[in-house]
mmCIF file of C-alpha atoms in Angstrom:
data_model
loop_
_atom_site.group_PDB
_atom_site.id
_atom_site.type_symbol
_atom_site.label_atom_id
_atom_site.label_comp_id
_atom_site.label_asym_id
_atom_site.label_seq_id
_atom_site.Cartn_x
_atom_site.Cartn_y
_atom_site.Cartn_z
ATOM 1 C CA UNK A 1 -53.986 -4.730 25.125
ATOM 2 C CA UNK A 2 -54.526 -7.795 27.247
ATOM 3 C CA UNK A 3 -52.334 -8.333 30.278
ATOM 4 C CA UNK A 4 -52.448 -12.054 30.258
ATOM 5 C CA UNK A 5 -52.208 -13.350 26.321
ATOM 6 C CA UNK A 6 -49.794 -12.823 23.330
ATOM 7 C CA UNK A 7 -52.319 -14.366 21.792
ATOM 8 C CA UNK A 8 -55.157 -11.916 22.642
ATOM 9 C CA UNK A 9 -53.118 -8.941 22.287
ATOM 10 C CA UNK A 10 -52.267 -10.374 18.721
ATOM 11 C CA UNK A 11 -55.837 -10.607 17.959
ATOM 12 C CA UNK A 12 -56.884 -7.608 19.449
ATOM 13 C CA UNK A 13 -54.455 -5.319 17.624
ATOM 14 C CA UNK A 14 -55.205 -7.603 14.357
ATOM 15 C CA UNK A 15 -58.885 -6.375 14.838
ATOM 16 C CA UNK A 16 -58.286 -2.961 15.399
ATOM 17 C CA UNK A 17 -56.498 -2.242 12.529
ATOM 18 C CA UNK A 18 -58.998 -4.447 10.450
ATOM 19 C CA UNK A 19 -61.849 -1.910 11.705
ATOM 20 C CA UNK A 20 -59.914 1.215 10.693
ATOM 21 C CA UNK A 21 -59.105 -0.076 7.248
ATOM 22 C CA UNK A 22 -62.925 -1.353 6.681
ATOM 23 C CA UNK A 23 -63.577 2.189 7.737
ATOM 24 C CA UNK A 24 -61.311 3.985 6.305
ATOM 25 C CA UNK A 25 -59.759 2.287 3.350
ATOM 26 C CA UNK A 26 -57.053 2.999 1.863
ATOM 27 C CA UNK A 27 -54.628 -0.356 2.374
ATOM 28 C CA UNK A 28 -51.647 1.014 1.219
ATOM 29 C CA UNK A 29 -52.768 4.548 1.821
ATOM 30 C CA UNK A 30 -54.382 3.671 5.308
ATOM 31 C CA UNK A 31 -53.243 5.978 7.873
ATOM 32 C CA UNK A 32 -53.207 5.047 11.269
ATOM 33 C CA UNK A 33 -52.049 5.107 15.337
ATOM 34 C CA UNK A 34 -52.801 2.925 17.565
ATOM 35 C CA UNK A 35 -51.496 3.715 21.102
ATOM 36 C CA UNK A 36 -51.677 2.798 24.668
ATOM 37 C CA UNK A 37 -50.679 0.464 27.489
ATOM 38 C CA UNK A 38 -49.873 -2.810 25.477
ATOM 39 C CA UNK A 39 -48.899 -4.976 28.344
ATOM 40 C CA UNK A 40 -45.841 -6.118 25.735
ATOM 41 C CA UNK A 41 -42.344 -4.912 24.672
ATOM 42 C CA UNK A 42 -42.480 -5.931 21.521
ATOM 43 C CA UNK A 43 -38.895 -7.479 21.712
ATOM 44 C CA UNK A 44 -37.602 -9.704 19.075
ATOM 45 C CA UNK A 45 -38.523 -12.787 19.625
ATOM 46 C CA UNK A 46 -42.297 -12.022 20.658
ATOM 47 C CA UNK A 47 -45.033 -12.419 18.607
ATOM 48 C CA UNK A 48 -45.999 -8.917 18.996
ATOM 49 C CA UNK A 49 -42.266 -7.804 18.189
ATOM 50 C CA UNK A 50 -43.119 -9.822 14.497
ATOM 51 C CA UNK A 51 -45.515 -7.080 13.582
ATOM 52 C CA UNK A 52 -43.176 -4.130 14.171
ATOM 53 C CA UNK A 53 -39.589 -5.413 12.982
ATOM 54 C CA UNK A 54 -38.841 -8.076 10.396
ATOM 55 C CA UNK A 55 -35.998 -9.675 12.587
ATOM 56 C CA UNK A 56 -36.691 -12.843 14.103
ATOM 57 C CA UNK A 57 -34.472 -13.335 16.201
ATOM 58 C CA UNK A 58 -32.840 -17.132 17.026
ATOM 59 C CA UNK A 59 -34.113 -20.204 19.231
ATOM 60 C CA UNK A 60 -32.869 -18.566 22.234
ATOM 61 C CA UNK A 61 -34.675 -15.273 21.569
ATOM 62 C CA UNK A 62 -37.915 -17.411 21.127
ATOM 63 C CA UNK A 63 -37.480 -19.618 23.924
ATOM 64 C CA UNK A 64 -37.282 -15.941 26.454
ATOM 65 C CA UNK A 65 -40.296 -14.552 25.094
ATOM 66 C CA UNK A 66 -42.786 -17.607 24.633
ATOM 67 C CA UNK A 67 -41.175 -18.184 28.590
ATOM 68 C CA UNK A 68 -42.174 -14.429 29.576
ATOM 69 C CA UNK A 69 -45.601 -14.754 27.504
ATOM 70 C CA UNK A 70 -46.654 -18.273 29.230
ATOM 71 C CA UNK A 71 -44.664 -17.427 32.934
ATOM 72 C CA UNK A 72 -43.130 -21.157 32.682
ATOM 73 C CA UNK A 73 -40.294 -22.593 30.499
ATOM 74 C CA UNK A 74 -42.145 -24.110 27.378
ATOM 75 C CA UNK A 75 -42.277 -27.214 26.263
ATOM 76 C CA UNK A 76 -41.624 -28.160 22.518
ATOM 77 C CA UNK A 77 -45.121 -28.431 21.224
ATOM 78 C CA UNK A 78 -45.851 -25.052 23.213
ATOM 79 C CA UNK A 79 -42.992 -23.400 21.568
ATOM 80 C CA UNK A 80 -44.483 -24.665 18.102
ATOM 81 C CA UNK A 81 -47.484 -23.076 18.607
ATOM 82 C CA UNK A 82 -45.611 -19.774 19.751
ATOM 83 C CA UNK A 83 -43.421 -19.842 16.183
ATOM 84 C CA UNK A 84 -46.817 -19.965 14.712
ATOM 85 C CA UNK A 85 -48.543 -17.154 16.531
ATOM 86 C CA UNK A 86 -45.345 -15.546 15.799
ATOM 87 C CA UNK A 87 -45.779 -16.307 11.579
ATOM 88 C CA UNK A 88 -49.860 -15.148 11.800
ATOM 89 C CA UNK A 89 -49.200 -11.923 13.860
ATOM 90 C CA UNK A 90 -46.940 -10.842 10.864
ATOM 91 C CA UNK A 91 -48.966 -12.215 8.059
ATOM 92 C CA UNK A 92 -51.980 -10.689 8.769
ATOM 93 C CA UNK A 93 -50.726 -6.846 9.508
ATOM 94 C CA UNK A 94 -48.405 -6.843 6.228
ATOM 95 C CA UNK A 95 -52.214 -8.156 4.786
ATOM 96 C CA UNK A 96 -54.325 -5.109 6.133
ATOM 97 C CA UNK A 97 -51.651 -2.697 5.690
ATOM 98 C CA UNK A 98 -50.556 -3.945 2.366
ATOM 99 C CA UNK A 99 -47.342 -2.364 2.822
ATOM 100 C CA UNK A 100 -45.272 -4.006 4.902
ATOM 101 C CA UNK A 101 -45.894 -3.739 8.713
ATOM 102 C CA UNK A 102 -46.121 -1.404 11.783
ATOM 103 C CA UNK A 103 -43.759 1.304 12.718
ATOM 104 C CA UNK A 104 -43.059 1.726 15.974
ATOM 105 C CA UNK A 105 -42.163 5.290 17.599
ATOM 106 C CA UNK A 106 -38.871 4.749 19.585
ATOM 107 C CA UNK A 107 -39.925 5.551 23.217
ATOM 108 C CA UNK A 108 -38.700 3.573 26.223
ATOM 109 C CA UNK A 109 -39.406 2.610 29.352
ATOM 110 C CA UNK A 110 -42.512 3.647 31.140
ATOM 111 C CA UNK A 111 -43.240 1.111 33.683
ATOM 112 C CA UNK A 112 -41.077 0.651 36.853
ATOM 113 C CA UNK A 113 -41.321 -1.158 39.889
ATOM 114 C CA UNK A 114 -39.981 -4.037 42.011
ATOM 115 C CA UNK A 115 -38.847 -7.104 39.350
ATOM 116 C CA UNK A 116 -41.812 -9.025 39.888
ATOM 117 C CA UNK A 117 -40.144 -12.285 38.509
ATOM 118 C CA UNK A 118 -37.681 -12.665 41.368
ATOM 119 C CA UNK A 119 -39.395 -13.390 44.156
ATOM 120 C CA UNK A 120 -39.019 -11.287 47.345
ATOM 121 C CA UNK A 121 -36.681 -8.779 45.375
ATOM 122 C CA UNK A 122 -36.783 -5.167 46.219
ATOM 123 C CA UNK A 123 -34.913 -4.501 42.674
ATOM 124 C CA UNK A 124 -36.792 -1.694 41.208
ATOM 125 C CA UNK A 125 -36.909 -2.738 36.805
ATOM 126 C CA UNK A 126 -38.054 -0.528 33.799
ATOM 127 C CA UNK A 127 -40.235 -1.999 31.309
ATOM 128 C CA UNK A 128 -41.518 -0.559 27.885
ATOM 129 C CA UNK A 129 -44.813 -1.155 28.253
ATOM 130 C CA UNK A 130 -46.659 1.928 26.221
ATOM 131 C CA UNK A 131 -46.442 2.355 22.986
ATOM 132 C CA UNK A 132 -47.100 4.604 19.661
ATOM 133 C CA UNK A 133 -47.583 2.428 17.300
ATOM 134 C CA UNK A 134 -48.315 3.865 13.204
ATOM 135 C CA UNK A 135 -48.407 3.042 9.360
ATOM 136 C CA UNK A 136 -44.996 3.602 8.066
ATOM 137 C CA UNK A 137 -46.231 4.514 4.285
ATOM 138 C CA UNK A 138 -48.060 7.085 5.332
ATOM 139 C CA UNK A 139 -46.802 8.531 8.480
ATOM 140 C CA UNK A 140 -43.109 9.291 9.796
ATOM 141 C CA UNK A 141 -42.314 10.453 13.629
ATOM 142 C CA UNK A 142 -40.766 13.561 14.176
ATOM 143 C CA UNK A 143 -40.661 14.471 17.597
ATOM 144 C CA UNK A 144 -41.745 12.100 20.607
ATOM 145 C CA UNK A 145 -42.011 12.904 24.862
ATOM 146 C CA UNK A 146 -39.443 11.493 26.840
ATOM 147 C CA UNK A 147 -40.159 8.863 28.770
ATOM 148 C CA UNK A 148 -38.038 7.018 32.005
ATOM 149 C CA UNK A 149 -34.654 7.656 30.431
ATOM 150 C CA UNK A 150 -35.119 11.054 31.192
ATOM 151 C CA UNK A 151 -36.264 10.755 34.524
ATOM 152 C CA UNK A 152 -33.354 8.958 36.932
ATOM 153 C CA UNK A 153 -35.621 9.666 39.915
ATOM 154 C CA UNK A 154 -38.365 7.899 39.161
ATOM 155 C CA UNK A 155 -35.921 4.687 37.729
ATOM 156 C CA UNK A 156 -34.983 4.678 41.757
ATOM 157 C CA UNK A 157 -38.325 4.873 43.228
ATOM 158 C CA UNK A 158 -40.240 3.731 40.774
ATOM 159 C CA UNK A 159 -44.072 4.578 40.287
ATOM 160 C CA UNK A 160 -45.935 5.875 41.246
ATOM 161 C CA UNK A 161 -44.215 8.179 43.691
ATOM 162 C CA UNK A 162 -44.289 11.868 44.561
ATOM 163 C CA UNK A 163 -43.834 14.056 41.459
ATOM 164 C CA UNK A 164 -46.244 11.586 39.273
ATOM 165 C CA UNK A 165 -49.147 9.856 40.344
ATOM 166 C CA UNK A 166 -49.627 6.975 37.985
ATOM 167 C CA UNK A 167 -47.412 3.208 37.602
ATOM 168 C CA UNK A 168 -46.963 4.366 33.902
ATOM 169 C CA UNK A 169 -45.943 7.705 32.230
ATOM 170 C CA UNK A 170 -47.798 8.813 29.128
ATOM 171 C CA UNK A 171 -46.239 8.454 25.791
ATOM 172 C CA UNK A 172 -46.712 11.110 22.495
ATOM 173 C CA UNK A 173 -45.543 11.983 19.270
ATOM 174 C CA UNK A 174 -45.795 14.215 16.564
ATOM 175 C CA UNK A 175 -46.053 12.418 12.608
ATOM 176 C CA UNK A 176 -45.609 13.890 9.344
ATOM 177 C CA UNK A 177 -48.316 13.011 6.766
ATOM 178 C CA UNK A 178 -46.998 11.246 3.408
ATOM 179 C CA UNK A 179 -49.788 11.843 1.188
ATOM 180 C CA UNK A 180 -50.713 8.600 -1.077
ATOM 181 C CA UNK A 181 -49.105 8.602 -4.956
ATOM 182 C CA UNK A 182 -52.372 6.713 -6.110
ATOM 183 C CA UNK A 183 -55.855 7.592 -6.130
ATOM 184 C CA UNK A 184 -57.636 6.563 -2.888
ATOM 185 C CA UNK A 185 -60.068 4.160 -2.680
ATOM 186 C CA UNK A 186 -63.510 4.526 -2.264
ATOM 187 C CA UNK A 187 -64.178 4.069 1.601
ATOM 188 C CA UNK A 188 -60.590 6.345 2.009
ATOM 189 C CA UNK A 189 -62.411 9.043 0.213
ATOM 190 C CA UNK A 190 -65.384 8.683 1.857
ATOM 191 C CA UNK A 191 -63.781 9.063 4.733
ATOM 192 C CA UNK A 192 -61.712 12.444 4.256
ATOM 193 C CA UNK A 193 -65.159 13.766 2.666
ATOM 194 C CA UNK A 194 -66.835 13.094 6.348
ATOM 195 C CA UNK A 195 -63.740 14.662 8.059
ATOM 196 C CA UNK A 196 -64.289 17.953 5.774
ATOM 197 C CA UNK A 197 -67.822 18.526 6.778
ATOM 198 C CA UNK A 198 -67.484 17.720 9.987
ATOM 199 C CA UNK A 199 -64.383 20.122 10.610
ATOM 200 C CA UNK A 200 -66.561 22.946 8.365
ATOM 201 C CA UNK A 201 -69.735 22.618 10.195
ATOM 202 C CA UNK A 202 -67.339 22.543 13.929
ATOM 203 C CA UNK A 203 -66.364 26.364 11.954
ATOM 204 C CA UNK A 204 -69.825 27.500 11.460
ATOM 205 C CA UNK A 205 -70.809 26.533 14.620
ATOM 206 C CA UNK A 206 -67.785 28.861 16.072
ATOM 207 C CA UNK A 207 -68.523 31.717 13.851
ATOM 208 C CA UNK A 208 -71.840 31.264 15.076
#
């Protein structure tokens, strides 16, 4: 998601799971992941933490991650506008999921380097910047990778550095699949009817 903007990343993730649901259907019965380096931690507080937990925090939990998003201290009309962000962000995923909102698999950190918001500091910092995220009514985490809490070198040197070459390690998880109690709707069935043919005709051409 963006680097720069809550407010993009809000609308970006917004729109992705709005495409998947016009594609696939299913509301309620929607299966999806959507993972990847999301620029956010989606801590309480942030308008991107409103789509994954139903907490909300308090003033001073708003005030830190409006300050983080914008990278100054807000003003009051600025916080406002962040308290609404916050209120859309979780209105429209409990709308397109119709079930209440995103799951989030528990990985952490997978970002470090020097704490970039104190100047000159040669601090090395963790941040939990890649994420799994996945609808909850239909699919349950069992297993996940590791990420920087398993990894004490790399917390000191940060990345990248010799034994991996990127500034972030790669998150992954294995779901269980609830299947729906209802019938699925149209598009959903549409859907799983393309995924049949497609994986019979990748068999034929195997056989073949």
């Amino acid at each position: 998601l963006d680097a720069g903007s809550e407010d993009k990343r809000v609308q970006l993730l917004g729109a992705t799971l709005a495409a998947a649901r016009a594609r696939m259907g299913g509301g309620r019965n929607l299966r999806v992941i959507v993972a990847g380096d999301m620029n956010a931690e989606f801590k309480v507080g942030s308008a991107l933490g409103a789509v994954v937990s139903p907490e909300d925090g308090d003033a001073a939990d708003a005030i830190r991650e409006c300050t983080v998003a914008l990278r100054h201290s807000p003003d009051a009309s600025e916080l406002e506008a962040w308290a609404e962000l916050r209120r859309i962000a979780r209105f429209d995923i409990q709308k397109t999921l119709r079930s209440g909102l995103l799951g989030r698999v528990p990985t952490g950190a997978t970002r470090c380097g020097y704490d970039h918001e104190v100047a000159g500091s040669t601090a090395m910092r963790a941040w939990s910047l890649d994420h799994l995220l996945y609808s909850p009514a239909t699919l349950a985490p069992v297993a996940r990778w590791a990420t920087l809490e398993a990894d004490a070198a790399s917390l000191a040197s940060g990345l990248p550095n010799a034994s991996w070459p990127s500034d972030h390690l790669p998150v992954a998880a294995a779901f269980s699949v609830a299947y729906p109690s209802g019938p699925l709707s149209e598009a959903a069935t549409a859907g799983l009817r393309r995924l049949a043919q497609a994986e019979a005709d990748a068999n034929a051409a195997y056989a073949a």
